[in-house]
GROMACS .gro file of C-alpha atoms in nm:
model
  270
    1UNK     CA    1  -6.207   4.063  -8.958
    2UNK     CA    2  -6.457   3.823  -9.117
    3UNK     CA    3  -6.749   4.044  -9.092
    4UNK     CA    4  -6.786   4.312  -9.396
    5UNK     CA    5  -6.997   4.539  -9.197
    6UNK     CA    6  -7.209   4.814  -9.390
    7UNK     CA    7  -7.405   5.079  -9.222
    8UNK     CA    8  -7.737   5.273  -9.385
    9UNK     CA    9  -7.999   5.553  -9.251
   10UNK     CA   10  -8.281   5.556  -9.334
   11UNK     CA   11  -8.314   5.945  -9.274
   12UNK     CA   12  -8.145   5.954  -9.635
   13UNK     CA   13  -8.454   5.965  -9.835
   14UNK     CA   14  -8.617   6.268  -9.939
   15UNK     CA   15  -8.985   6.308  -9.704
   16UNK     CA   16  -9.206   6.229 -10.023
   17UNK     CA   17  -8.948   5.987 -10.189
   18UNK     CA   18  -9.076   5.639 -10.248
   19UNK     CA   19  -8.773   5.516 -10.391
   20UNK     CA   20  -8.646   5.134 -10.199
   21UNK     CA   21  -8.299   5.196 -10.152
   22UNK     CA   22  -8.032   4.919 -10.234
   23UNK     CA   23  -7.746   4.787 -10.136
   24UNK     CA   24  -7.515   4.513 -10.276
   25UNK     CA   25  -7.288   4.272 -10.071
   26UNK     CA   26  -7.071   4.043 -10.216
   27UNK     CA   27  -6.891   3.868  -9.910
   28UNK     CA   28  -7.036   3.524  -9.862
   29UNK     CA   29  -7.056   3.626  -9.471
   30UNK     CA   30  -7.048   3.961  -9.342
   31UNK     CA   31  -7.307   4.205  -9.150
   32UNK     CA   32  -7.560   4.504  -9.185
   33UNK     CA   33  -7.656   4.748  -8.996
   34UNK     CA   34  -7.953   5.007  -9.109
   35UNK     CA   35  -7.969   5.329  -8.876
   36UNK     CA   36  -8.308   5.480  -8.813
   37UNK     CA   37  -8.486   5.217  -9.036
   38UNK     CA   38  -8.735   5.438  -9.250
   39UNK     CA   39  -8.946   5.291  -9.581
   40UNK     CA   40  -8.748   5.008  -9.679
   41UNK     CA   41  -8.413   4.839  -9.819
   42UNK     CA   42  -8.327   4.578 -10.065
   43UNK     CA   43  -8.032   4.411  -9.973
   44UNK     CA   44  -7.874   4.206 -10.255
   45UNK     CA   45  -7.691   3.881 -10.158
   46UNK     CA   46  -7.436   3.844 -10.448
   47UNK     CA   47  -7.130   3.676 -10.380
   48UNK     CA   48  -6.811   3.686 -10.661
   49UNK     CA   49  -6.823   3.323 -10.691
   50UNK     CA   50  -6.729   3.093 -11.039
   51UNK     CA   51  -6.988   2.780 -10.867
   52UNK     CA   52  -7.304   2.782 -10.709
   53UNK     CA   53  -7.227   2.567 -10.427
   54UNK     CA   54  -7.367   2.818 -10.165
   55UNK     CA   55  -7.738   2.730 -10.180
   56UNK     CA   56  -7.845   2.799  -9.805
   57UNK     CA   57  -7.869   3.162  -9.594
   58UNK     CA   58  -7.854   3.211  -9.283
   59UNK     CA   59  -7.979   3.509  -9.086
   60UNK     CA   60  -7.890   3.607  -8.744
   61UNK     CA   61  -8.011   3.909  -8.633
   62UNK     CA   62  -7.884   4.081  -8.340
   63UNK     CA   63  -7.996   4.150  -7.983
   64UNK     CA   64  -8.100   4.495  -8.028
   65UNK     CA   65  -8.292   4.457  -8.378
   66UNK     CA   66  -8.533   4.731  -8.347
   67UNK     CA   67  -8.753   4.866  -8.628
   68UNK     CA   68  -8.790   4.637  -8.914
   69UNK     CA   69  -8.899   4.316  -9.073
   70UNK     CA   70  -8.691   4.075  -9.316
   71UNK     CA   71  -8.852   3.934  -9.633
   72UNK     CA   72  -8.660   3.714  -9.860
   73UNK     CA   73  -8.777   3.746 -10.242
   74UNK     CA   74  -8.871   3.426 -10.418
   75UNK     CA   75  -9.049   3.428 -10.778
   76UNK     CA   76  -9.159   3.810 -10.711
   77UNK     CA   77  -9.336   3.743 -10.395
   78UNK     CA   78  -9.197   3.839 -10.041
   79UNK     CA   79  -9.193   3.526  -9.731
   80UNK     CA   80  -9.096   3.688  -9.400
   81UNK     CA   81  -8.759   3.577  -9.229
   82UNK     CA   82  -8.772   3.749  -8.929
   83UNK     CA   83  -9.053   3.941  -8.792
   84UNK     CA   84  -8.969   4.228  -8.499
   85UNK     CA   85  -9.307   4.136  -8.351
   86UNK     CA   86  -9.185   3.823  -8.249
   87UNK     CA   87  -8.945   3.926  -7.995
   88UNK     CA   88  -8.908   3.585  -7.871
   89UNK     CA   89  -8.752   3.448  -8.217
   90UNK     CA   90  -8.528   3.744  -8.277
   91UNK     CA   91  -8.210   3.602  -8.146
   92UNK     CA   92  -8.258   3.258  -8.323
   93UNK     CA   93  -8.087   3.179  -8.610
   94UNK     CA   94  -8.322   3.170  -8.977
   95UNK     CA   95  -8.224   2.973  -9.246
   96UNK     CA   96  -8.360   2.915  -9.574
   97UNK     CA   97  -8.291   2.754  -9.929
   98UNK     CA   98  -8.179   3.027 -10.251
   99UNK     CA   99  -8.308   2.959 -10.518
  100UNK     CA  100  -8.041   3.127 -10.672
  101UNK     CA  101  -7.706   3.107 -10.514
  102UNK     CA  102  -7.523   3.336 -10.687
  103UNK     CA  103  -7.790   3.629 -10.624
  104UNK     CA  104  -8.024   3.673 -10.331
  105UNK     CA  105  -8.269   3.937 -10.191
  106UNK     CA  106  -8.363   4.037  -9.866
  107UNK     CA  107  -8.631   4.312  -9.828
  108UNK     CA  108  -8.595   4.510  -9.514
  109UNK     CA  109  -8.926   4.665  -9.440
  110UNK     CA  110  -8.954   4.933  -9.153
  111UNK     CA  111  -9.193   4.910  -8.907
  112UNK     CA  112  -9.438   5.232  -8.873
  113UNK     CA  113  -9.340   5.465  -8.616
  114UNK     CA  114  -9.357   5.802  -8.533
  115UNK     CA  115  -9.006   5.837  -8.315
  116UNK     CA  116  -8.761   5.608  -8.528
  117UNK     CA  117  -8.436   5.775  -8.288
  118UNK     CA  118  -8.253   5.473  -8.161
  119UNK     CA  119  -8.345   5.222  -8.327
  120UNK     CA  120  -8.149   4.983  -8.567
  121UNK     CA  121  -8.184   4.695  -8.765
  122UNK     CA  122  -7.924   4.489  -8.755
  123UNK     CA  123  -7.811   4.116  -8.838
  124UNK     CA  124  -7.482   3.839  -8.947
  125UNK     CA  125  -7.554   3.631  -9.233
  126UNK     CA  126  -7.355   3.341  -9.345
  127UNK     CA  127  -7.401   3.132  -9.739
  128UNK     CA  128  -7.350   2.774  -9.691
  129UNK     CA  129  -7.301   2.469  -9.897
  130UNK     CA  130  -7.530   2.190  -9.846
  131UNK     CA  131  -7.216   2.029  -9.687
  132UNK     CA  132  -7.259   2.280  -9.424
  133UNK     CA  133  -7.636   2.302  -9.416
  134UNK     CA  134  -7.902   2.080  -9.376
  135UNK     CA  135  -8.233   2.221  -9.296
  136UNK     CA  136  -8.500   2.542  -9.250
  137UNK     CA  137  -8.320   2.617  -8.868
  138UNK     CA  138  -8.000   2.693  -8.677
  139UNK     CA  139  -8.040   2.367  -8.506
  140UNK     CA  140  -8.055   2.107  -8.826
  141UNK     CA  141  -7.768   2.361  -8.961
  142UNK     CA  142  -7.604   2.220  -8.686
  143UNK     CA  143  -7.630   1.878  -8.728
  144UNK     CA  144  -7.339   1.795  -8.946
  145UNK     CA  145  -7.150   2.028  -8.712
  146UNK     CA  146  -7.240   1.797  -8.441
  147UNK     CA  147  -7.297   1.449  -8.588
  148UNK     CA  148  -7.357   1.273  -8.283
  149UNK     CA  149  -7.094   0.961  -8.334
  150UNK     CA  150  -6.785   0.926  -8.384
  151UNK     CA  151  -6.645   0.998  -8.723
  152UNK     CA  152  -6.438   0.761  -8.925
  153UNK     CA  153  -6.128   0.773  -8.951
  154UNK     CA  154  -6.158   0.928  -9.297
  155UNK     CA  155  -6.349   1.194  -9.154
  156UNK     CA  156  -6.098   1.220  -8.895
  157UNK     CA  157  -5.812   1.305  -9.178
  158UNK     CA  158  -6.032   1.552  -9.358
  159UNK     CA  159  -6.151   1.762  -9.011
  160UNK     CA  160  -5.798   1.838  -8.990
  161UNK     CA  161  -5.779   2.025  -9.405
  162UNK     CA  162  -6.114   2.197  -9.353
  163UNK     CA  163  -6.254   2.305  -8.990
  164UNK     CA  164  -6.209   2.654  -8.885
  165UNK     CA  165  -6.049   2.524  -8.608
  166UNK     CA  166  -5.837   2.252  -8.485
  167UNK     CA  167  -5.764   2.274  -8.113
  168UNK     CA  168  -5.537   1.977  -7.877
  169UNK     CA  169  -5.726   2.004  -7.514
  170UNK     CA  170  -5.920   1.847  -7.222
  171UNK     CA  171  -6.258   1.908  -7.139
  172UNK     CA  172  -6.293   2.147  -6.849
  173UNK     CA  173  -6.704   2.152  -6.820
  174UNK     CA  174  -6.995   2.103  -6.988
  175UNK     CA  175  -7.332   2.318  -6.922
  176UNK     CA  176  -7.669   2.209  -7.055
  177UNK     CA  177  -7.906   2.486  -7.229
  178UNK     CA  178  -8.263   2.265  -7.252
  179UNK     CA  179  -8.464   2.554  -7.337
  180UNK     CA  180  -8.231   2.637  -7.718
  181UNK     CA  181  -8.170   2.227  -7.717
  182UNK     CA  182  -7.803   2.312  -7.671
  183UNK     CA  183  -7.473   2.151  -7.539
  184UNK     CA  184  -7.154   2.448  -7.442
  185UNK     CA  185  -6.844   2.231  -7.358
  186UNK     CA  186  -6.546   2.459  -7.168
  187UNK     CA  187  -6.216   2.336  -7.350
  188UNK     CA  188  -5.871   2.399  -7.180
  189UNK     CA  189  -5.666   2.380  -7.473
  190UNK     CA  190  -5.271   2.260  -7.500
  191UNK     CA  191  -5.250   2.364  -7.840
  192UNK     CA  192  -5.448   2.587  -8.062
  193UNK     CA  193  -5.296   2.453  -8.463
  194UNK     CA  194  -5.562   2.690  -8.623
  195UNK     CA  195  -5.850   2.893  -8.543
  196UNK     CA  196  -6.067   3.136  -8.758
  197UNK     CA  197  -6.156   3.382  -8.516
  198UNK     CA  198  -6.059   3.395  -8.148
  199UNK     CA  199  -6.252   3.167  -7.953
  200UNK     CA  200  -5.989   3.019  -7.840
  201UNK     CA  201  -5.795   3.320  -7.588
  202UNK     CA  202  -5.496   3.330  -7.379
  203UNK     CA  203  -5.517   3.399  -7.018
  204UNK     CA  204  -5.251   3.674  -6.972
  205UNK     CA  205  -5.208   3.537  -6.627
  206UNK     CA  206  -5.147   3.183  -6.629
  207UNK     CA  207  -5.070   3.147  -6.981
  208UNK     CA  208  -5.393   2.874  -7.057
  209UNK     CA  209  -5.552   2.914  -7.346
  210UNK     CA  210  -5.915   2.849  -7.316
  211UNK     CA  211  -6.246   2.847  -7.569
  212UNK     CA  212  -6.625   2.721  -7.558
  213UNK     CA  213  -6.788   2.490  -7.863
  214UNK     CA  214  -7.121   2.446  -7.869
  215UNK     CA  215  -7.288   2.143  -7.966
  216UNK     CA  216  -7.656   1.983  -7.986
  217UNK     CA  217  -7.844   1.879  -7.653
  218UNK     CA  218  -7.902   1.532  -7.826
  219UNK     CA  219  -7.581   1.457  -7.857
  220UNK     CA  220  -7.571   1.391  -7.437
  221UNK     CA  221  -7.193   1.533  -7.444
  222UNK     CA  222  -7.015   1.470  -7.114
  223UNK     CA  223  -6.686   1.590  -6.908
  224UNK     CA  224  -6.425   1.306  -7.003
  225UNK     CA  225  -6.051   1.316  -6.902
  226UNK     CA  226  -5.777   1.297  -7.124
  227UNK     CA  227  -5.665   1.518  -7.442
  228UNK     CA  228  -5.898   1.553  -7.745
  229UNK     CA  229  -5.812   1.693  -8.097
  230UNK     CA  230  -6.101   1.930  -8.109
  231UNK     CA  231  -6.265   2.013  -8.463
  232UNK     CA  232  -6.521   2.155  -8.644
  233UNK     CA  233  -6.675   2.516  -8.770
  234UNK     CA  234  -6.742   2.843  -8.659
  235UNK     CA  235  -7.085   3.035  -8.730
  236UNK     CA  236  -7.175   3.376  -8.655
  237UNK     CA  237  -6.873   3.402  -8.410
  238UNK     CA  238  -6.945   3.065  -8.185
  239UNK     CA  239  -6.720   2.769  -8.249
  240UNK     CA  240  -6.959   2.433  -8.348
  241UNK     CA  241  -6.806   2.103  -8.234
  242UNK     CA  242  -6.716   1.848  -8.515
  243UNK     CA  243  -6.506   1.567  -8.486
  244UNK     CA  244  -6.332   1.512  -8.152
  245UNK     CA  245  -6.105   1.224  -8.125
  246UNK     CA  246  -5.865   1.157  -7.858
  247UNK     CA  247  -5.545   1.298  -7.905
  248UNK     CA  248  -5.356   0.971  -7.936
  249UNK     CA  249  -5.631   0.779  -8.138
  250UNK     CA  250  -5.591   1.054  -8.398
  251UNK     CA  251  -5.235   1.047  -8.422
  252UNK     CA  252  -5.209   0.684  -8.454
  253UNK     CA  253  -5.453   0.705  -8.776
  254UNK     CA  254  -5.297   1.024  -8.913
  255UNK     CA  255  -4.941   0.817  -8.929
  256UNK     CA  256  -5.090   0.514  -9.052
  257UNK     CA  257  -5.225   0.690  -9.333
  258UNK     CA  258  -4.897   0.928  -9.367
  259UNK     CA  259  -4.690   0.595  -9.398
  260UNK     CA  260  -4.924   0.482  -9.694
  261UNK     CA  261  -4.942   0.811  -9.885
  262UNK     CA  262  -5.350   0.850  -9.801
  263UNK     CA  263  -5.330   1.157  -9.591
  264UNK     CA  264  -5.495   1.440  -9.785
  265UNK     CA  265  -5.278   1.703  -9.608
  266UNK     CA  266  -5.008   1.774  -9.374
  267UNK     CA  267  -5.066   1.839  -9.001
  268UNK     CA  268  -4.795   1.938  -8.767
  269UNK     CA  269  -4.827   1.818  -8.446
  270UNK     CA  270  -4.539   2.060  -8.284
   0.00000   0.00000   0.00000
């Protein structure tokens, strides 16, 4: 598991008690989840890292959130992340500069209510480099996930040291989502040489292994035939398309650049 997942209740507190209860995570992805939501949390982003390179959170909260409102602190004042009275934002993706990487806080504040039963506040968040992150929404965060060109053949060499997955298959579909500006492409895959998390599942039946990577709407992606090396990174459990060369275009640049030493690591094509 990927996720460190830590639960709360808010029925806790003593009636009178206006102490702000707080939690510390140190994972640089993981999950909450606060139970009967009641006064409010501090949750402290604090990762056991030696570098700051994780400047940008993202916040995903999930499709029941019920109950509360997330603040992120900045110079003592609180800027609202996600608000529960905008329903129709809840399952989008926030995202949003720290100004401190190695330490950030989100305020959780409950909503007033007089029956709290059943309801829970909820969300995934990720801390990303600015290699993985390039803007205030899901959708730029995206971006260098789904660059829209081909890479180079540089690019190429490196997808294969660093993506959270690395998948040999053809493309089986590809569905359109206008409304979230989105792109789902339905890979059959031959050969699944790493994956983070299983997207990528084995029909028990006929043996296929199988997976869908999303991409960006702009990037006019369409059903072509042959084999693709499929890269690129996972976030919040969906697989984001990266570089995708064809099968034998890669392998034709990954020995060129095995016979001259440039390779910066070994890939096994068996």
């Amino acid at each position: 598991m990927y996720f460190w997942p830590c639960l709360g209740s808010g029925l806790n507190w003593e009636p009178r008690s206006r102490t702000v209860e707080q939690v510390h995570l140190r994972c640089t992805e993981g999950s909450l989840e606060w139970l009967y939501p009641a006064r409010a949390l501090r949750v402290v982003l604090e990762p056991n890292l030696a570098s700051a390179r994780h400047t940008t959170v993202c916040i995903k909260p999930a499709s029941d959130f019920q109950g509360a409102s997330i603040y992120v602190e900045r110079a003592g004042q609180l800027h609202l992340v996600v608000s529960e009275a905008k329903e129709a934002r809840l399952h989008h993706v926030s995202c949003f500069s720290a100004h401190t990487p190695q330490r950030v806080a989100l305020f959780l504040q409950a909503s007033p209510q007089r029956d709290i039963s059943r309801r829970t506040a909820s969300f995934q968040y990720e801390l990303l480099s600015n290699q993985s992150a390039a803007g205030p929404d899901f959708q730029k965060m995206a971006l260098v996930e789904a660059m829209c060109r081909p890479c180079d053949n540089m690019e190429l060499l490196m997808a294969i040291c660093s993506s959270d997955f690395v998948v040999r298959g053809s493309i089986q579909n590809v569905s359109h989502d206008p409304e979230n500006h989105m792109s789902q492409v339905e890979v059959s895959a031959q050969k699944v040489y790493r994956q983070k998390n299983r997207i990528f599942r084995q029909d028990e039946a006929t043996g296929e292994w199988r997976g869908p990577i999303k991409t960006l709407l702009q990037c006019k992606v369409k059903k072509g035939a042959g084999d693709f090396l499929f890269t690129g990174n996972e976030h919040f459990g969906e697989a984001w398309l990266g570089c995708a060369p064809r099968f034998k275009d890669f392998n034709s640049i990954y020995q060129t650049a095995r016979d001259r030493g440039t390779n910066p690591c070994e890939f096994q094509f068996s």
